[in-house]
Short mmCIF file of C-alpha atoms in Angstrom, two decimals:
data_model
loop_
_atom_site.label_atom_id
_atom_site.label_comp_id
_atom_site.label_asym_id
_atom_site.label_seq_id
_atom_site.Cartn_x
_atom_site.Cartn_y
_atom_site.Cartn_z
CA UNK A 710 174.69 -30.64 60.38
CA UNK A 711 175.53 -26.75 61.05
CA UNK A 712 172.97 -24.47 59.57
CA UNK A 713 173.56 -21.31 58.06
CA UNK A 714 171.46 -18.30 59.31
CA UNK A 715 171.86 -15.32 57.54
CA UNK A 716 170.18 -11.92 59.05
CA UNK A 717 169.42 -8.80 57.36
CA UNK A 718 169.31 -5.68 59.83
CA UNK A 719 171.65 -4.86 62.59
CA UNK A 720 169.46 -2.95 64.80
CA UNK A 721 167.33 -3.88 67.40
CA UNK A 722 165.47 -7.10 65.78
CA UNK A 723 168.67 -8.29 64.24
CA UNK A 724 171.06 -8.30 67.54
CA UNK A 725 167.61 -9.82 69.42
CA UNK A 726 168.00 -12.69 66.76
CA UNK A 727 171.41 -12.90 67.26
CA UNK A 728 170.84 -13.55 71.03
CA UNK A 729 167.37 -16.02 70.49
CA UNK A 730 169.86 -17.97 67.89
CA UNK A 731 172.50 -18.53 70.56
CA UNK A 732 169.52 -20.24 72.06
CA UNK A 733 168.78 -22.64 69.14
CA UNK A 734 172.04 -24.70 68.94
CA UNK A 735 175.12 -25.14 67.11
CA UNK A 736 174.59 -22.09 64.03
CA UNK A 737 176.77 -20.69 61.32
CA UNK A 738 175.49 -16.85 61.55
CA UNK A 739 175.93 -14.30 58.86
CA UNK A 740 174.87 -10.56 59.60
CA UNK A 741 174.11 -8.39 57.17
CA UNK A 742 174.08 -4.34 58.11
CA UNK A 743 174.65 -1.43 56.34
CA UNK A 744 175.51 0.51 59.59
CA UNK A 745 178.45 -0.79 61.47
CA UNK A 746 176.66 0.61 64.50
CA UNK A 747 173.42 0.09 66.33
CA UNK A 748 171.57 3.63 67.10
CA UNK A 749 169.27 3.69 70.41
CA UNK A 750 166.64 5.67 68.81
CA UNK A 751 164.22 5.68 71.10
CA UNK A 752 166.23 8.50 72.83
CA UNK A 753 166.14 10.57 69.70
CA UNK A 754 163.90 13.19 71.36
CA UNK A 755 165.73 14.08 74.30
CA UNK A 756 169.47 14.14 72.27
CA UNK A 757 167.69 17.49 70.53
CA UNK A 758 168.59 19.35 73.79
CA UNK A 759 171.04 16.89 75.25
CA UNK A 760 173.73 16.46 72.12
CA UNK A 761 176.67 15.23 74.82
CA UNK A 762 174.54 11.84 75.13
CA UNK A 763 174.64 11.13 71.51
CA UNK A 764 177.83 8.36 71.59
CA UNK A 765 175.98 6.72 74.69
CA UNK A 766 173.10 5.47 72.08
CA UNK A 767 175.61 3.84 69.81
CA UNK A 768 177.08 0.42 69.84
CA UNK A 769 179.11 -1.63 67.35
CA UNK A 770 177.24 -3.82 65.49
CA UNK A 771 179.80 -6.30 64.86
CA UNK A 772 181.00 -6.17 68.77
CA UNK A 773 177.60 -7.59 69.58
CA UNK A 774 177.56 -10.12 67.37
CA UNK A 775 181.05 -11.14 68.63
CA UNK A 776 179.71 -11.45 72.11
CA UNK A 777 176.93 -13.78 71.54
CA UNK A 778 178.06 -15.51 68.28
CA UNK A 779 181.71 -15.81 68.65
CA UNK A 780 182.14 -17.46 65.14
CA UNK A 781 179.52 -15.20 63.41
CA UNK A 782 180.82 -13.33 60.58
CA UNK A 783 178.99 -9.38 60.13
CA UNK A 784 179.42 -8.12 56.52
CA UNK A 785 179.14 -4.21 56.54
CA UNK A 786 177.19 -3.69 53.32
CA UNK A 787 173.25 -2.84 51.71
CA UNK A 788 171.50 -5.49 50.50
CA UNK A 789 169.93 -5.26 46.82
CA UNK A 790 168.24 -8.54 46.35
CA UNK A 791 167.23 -11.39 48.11
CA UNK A 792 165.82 -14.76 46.10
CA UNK A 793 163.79 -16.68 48.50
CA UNK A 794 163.49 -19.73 45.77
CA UNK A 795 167.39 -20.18 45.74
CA UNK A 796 167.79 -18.70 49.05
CA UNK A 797 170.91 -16.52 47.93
CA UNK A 798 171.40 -12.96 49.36
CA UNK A 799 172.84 -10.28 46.87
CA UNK A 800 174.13 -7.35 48.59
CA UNK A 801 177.08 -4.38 48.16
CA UNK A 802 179.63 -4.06 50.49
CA UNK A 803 181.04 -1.27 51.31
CA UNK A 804 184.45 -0.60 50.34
CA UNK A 805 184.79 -3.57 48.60
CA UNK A 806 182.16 -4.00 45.71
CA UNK A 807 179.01 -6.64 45.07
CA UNK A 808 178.82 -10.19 46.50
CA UNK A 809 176.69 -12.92 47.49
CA UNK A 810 176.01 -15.36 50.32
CA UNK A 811 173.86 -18.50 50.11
CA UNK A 812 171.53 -19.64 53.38
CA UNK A 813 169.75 -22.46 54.60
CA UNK A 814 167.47 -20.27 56.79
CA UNK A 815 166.76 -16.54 56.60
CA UNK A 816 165.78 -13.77 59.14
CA UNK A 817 164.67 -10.37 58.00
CA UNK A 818 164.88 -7.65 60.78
CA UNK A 819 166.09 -4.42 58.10
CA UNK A 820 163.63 -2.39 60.13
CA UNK A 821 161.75 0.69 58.87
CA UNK A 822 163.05 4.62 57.79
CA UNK A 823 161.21 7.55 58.90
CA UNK A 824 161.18 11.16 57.27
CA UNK A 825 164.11 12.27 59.12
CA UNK A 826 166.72 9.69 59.56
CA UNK A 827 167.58 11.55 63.03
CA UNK A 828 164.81 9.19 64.41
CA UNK A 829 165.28 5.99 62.78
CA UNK A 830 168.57 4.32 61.28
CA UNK A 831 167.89 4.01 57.74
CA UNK A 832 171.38 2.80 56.65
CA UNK A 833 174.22 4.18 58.01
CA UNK A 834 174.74 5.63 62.03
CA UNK A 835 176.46 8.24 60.21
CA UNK A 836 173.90 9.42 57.99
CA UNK A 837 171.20 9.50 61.10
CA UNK A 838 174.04 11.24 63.84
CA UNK A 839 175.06 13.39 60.72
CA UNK A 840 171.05 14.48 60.61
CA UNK A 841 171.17 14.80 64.22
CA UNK A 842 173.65 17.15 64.81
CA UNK A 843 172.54 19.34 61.86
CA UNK A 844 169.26 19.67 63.71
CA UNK A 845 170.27 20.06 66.68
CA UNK A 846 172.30 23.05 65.13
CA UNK A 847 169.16 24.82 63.71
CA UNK A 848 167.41 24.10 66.68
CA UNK A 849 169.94 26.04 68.59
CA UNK A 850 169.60 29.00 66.46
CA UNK A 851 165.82 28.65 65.72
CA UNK A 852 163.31 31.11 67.52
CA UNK A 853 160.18 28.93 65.92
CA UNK A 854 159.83 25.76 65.40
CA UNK A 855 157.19 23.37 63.76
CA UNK A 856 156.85 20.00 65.10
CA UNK A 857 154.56 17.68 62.05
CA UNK A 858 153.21 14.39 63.95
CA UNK A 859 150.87 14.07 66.92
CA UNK A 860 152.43 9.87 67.90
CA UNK A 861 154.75 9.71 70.87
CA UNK A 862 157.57 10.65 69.56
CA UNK A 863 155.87 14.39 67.56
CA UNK A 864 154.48 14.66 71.41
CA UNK A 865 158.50 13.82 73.37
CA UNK A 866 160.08 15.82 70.85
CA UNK A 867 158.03 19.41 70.72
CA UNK A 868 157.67 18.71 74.64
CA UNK A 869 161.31 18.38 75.54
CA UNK A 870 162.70 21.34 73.26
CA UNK A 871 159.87 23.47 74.77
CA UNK A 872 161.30 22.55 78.20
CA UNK A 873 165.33 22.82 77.49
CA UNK A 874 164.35 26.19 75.51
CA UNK A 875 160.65 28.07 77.26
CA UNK A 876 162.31 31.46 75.36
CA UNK A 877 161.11 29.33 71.86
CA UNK A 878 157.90 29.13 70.03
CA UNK A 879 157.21 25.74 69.81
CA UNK A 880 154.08 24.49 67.93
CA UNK A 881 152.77 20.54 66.92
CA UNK A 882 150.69 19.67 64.58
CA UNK A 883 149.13 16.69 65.44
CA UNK A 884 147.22 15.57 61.66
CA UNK A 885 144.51 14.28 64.10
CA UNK A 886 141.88 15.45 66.28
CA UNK A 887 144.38 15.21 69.51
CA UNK A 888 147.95 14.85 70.23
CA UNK A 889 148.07 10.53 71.13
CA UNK A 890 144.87 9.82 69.76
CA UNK A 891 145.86 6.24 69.82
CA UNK A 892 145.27 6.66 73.70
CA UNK A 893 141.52 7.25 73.02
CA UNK A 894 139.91 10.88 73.54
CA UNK A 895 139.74 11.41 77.10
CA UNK A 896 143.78 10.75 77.64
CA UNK A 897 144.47 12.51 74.11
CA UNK A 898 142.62 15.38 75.95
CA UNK A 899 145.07 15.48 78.86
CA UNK A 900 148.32 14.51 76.75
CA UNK A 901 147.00 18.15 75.23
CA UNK A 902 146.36 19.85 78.81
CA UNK A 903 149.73 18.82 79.51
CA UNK A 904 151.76 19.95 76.28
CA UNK A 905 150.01 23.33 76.28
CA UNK A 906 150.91 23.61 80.20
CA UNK A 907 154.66 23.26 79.17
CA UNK A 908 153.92 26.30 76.68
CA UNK A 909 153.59 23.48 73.31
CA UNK A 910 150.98 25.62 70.90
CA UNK A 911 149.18 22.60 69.72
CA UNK A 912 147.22 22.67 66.31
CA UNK A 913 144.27 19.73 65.83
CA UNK A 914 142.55 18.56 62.20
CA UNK A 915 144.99 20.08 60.10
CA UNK A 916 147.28 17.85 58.02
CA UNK A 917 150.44 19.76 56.92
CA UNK A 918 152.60 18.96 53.77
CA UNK A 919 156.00 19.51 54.53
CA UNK A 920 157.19 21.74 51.87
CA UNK A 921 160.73 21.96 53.22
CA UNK A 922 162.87 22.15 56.15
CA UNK A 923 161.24 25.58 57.46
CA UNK A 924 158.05 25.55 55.55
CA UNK A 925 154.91 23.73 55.99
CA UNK A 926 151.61 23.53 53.06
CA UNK A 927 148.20 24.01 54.91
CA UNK A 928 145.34 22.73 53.57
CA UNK A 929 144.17 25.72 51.48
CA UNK A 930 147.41 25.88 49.90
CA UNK A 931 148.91 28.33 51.93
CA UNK A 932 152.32 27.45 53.22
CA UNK A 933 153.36 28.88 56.58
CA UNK A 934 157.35 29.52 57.22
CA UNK A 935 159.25 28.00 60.54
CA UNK A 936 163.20 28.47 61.56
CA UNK A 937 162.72 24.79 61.94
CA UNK A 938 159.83 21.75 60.74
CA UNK A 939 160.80 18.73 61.98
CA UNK A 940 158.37 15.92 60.24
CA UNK A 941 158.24 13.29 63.32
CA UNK A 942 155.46 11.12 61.07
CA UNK A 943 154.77 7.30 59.45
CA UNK A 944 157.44 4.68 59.08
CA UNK A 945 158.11 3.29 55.75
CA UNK A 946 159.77 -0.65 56.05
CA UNK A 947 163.62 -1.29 54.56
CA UNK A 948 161.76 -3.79 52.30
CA UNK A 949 162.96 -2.97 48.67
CA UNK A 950 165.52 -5.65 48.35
CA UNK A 951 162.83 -8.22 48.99
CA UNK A 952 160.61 -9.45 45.65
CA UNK A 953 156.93 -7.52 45.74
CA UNK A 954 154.86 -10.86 45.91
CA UNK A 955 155.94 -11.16 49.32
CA UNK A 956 155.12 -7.76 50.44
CA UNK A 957 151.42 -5.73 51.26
CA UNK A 958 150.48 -2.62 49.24
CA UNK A 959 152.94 -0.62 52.00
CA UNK A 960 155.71 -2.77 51.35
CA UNK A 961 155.75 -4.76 54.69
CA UNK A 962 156.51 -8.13 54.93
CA UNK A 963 153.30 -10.60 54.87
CA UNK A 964 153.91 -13.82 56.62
CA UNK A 965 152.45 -16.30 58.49
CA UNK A 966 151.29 -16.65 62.28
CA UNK A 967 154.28 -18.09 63.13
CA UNK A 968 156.45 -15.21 61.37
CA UNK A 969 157.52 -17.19 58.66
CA UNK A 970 157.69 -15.59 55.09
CA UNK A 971 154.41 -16.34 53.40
CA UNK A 972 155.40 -19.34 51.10
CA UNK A 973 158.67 -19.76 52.38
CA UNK A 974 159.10 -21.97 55.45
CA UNK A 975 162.99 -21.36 56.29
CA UNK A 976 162.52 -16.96 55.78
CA UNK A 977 161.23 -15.22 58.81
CA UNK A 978 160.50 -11.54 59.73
CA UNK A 979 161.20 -9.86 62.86
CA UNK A 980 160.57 -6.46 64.47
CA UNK A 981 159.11 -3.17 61.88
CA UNK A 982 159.03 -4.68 58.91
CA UNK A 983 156.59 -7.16 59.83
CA UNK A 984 152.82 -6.19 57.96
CA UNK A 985 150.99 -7.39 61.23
CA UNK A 986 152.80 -5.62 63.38
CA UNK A 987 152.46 -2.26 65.83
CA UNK A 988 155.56 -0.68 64.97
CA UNK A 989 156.61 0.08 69.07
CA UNK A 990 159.42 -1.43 71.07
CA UNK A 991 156.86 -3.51 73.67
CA UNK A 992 155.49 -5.47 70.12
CA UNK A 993 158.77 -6.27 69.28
CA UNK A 994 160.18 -7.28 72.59
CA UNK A 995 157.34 -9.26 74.26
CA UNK A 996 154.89 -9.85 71.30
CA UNK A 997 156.91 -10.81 67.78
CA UNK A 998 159.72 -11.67 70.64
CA UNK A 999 158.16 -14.74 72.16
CA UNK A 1000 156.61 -15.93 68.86
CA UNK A 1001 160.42 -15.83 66.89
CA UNK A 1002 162.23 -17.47 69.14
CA UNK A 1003 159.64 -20.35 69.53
CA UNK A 1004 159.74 -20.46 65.43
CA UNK A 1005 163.57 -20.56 65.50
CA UNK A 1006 164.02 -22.91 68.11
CA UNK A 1007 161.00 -25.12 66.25
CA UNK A 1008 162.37 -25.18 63.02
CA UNK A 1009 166.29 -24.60 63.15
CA UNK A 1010 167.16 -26.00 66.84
CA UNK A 1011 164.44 -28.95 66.55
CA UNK A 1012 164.53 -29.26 70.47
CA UNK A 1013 160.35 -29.70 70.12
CA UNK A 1014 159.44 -26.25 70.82
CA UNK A 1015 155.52 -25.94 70.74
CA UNK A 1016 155.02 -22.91 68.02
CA UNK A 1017 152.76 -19.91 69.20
CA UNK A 1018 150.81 -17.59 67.09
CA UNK A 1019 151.95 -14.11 66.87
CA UNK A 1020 148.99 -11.91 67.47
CA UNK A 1021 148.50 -8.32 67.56
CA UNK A 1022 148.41 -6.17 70.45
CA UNK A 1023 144.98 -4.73 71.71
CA UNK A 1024 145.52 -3.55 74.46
CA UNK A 1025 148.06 -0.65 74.07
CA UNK A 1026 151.82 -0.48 75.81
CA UNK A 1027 153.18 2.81 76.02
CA UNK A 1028 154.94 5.35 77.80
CA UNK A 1029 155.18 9.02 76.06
CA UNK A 1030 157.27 11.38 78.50
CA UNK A 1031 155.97 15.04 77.98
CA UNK A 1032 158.81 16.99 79.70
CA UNK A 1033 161.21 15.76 82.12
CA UNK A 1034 159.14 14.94 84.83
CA UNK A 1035 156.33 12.76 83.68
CA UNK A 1036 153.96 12.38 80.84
CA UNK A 1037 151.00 9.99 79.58
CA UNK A 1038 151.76 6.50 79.75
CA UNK A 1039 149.38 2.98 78.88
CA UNK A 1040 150.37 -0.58 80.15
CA UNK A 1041 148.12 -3.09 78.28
CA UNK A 1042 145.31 -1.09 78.15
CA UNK A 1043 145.35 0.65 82.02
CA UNK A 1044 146.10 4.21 82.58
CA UNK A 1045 149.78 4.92 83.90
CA UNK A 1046 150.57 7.12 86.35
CA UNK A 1047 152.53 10.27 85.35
CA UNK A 1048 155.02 9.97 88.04
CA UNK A 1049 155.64 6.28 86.78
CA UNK A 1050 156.32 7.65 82.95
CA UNK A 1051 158.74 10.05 84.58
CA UNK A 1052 160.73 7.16 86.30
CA UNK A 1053 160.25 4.79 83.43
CA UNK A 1054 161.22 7.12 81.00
CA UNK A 1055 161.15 10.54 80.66
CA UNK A 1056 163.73 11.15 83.72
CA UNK A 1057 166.62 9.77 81.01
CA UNK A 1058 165.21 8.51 78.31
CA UNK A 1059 166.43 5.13 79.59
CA UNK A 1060 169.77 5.83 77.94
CA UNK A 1061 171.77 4.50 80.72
CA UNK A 1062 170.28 0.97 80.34
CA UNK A 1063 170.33 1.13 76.82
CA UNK A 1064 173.81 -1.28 76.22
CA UNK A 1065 171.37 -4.30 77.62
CA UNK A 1066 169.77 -4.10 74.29
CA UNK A 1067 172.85 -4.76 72.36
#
């Protein structure tokens, strides 16, 4: 008997399930995405200054899904409801109006939004490349500019228009007592050294409101004006279509150590929107990665596959360019050199091997 797989998401997590279901046997697969295109966001920082590379981080969605699921059928539209009890998938599709699709197993990989859909794809490629280019534009224009986030992508972001534009007044504010403080203090402390050597005024302990796009609130109440504030901060999961018992207090998906639904033994999660998980690209990949497949292959493919436990990270994975030639950079816990960050990543953002992923 075929069974019917339907995926939510058509980013990252969803065309990885795509290719760990081509693994799992003979599978009717249904993806869901309200983008018709996958957006390499991970380059996000460096398309501020290099706009031309913008079409090299997208890929059709449905093109994917043709290559490793040759029957699979992608439905362009947002889903409003899912009911895990009847395991029917409500969604609206655009163009074309309201419709349903019944499963036999589910996969939820609808990701997370951040402040400024430039960074993340929310729904649409459009609406994100649309935000894009608009910043970009005021960036162009823009003698000072207010970066609101101290994480690795507040840090590649203020770092890399500094470099492309030394004539602008760049400043970060972190919301922390460093810049990376997720590195621990003493590489926090350098990831600093190394922003303010690149000409990055960087501002510690003060959490900003973002009033609007060239204003920020300080703490007293005061609000200090920018050409440009570009909020770089927190995720927020592309869970609203799911039923609340299902979901934490922040509206990620709770499930099991085998990334199963809680409850539900034929829904699984995969990649942001997972409550256990860290959020970055190594987690996905290698840690919720392994796990999924092993789950799919377990309970879909029943080839015998032993299950493993999906388990947090501890030790940290990450490289955070800071310019074009280097940066600070983590690999399970050990100190990476700053030539290896710029090799790794901060030479091109990895754009060129970015089609692998999709």
């Amino acid at each position: 008997m075929v069974s019917k797989v339907v995926i939510i998401g058509g980013s990252y997590a969803g065309v990885e399930t795509v290719k760990k279901l081509s693994k799992v046997g003979e599978v009717e697969i249904v993806l869901i995405s309200a983008s018709k295109k996958s957006y390499f966001n991970v380059a996000a920082p460096r398309l501020l200054s290099e706009p031309d590379l913008v079409q090299d981080t997208l890929f059709a969605t449905e093109d994917t899904l043709k290559k490793y699921a040759p029957s699979g059928r992608f439905i362009h539209a947002v889903v409003t409801a899912v009911d895990l009890d009847t395991n029917v998938v409500s969604y609206d599709e655009v163009g074309k109006g309201s419709g349903t699709v019944t499963y036999d197993y589910l996969v939820i990989a609808s990701g997370a939004r951040t402040p400024s859909a430039a960074f993340k794809l929310a729904t649409s490629y459009e609406e994100s490349i649309s935000a894009l280019e608009k910043l970009i534009e005021r960036i162009k224009s823009a003698k000072s500019i207010a970066v609101v986030g101290g994480g690795p992508t507040g840090v590649e972001s203020a770092a890399d228009i500094k470099v492309h534009s030394p004539e602008k007044d760049v400043v970060l504010y972190t919301g922390d007592k460093y810049p990376l403080a997720v590195m621990g203090k003493r590489r926090a402390r350098i990831a600093q050294s190394k922003l303010e050597a690149k000409g990055v005024v960087v501002i510690n302990d003060t959490r900003v409101l973002v009033k609007e796009d060239n204003a920020v609130e300080l703490p007293d109440g005061s609000t200090k004006s920018y050409d440009v504030v570009i909020p770089v901060y927190g995720t927020s999961p592309n869970t609203s279509f799911l039923p609340k018992k299902v979901l934490n207090d922040k509206g990620f998906v709770v499930t099991d150590s085998n990334l199963r639904v809680k409850g539900y033994s034929n829904a699984y999660v995969y990649g942001d929107a997972v409550a256990d998980g860290l959020g970055t690209i190594v987690d996905i990949k290698y840690g919720q990665g392994k796990v999924i497949e092993k789950t799919l292959r377990h309970d879909i493919g029943g080839d015998g596959s032993k299950l493993i436990d999906f388990v947090p990270a501890t030790a940290l994975t990450m490289a955070v360019p800071i310019g074009r030639d280097g940066g600070m950079g983590v690999a399970f816990g050990w100190g990476m050199p700053s030539f290896l960050v710029g090799v790794l990543k901060a030479k091109d953002y990895m754009i060129p091997k970015a089609a692998e992923n999709f």
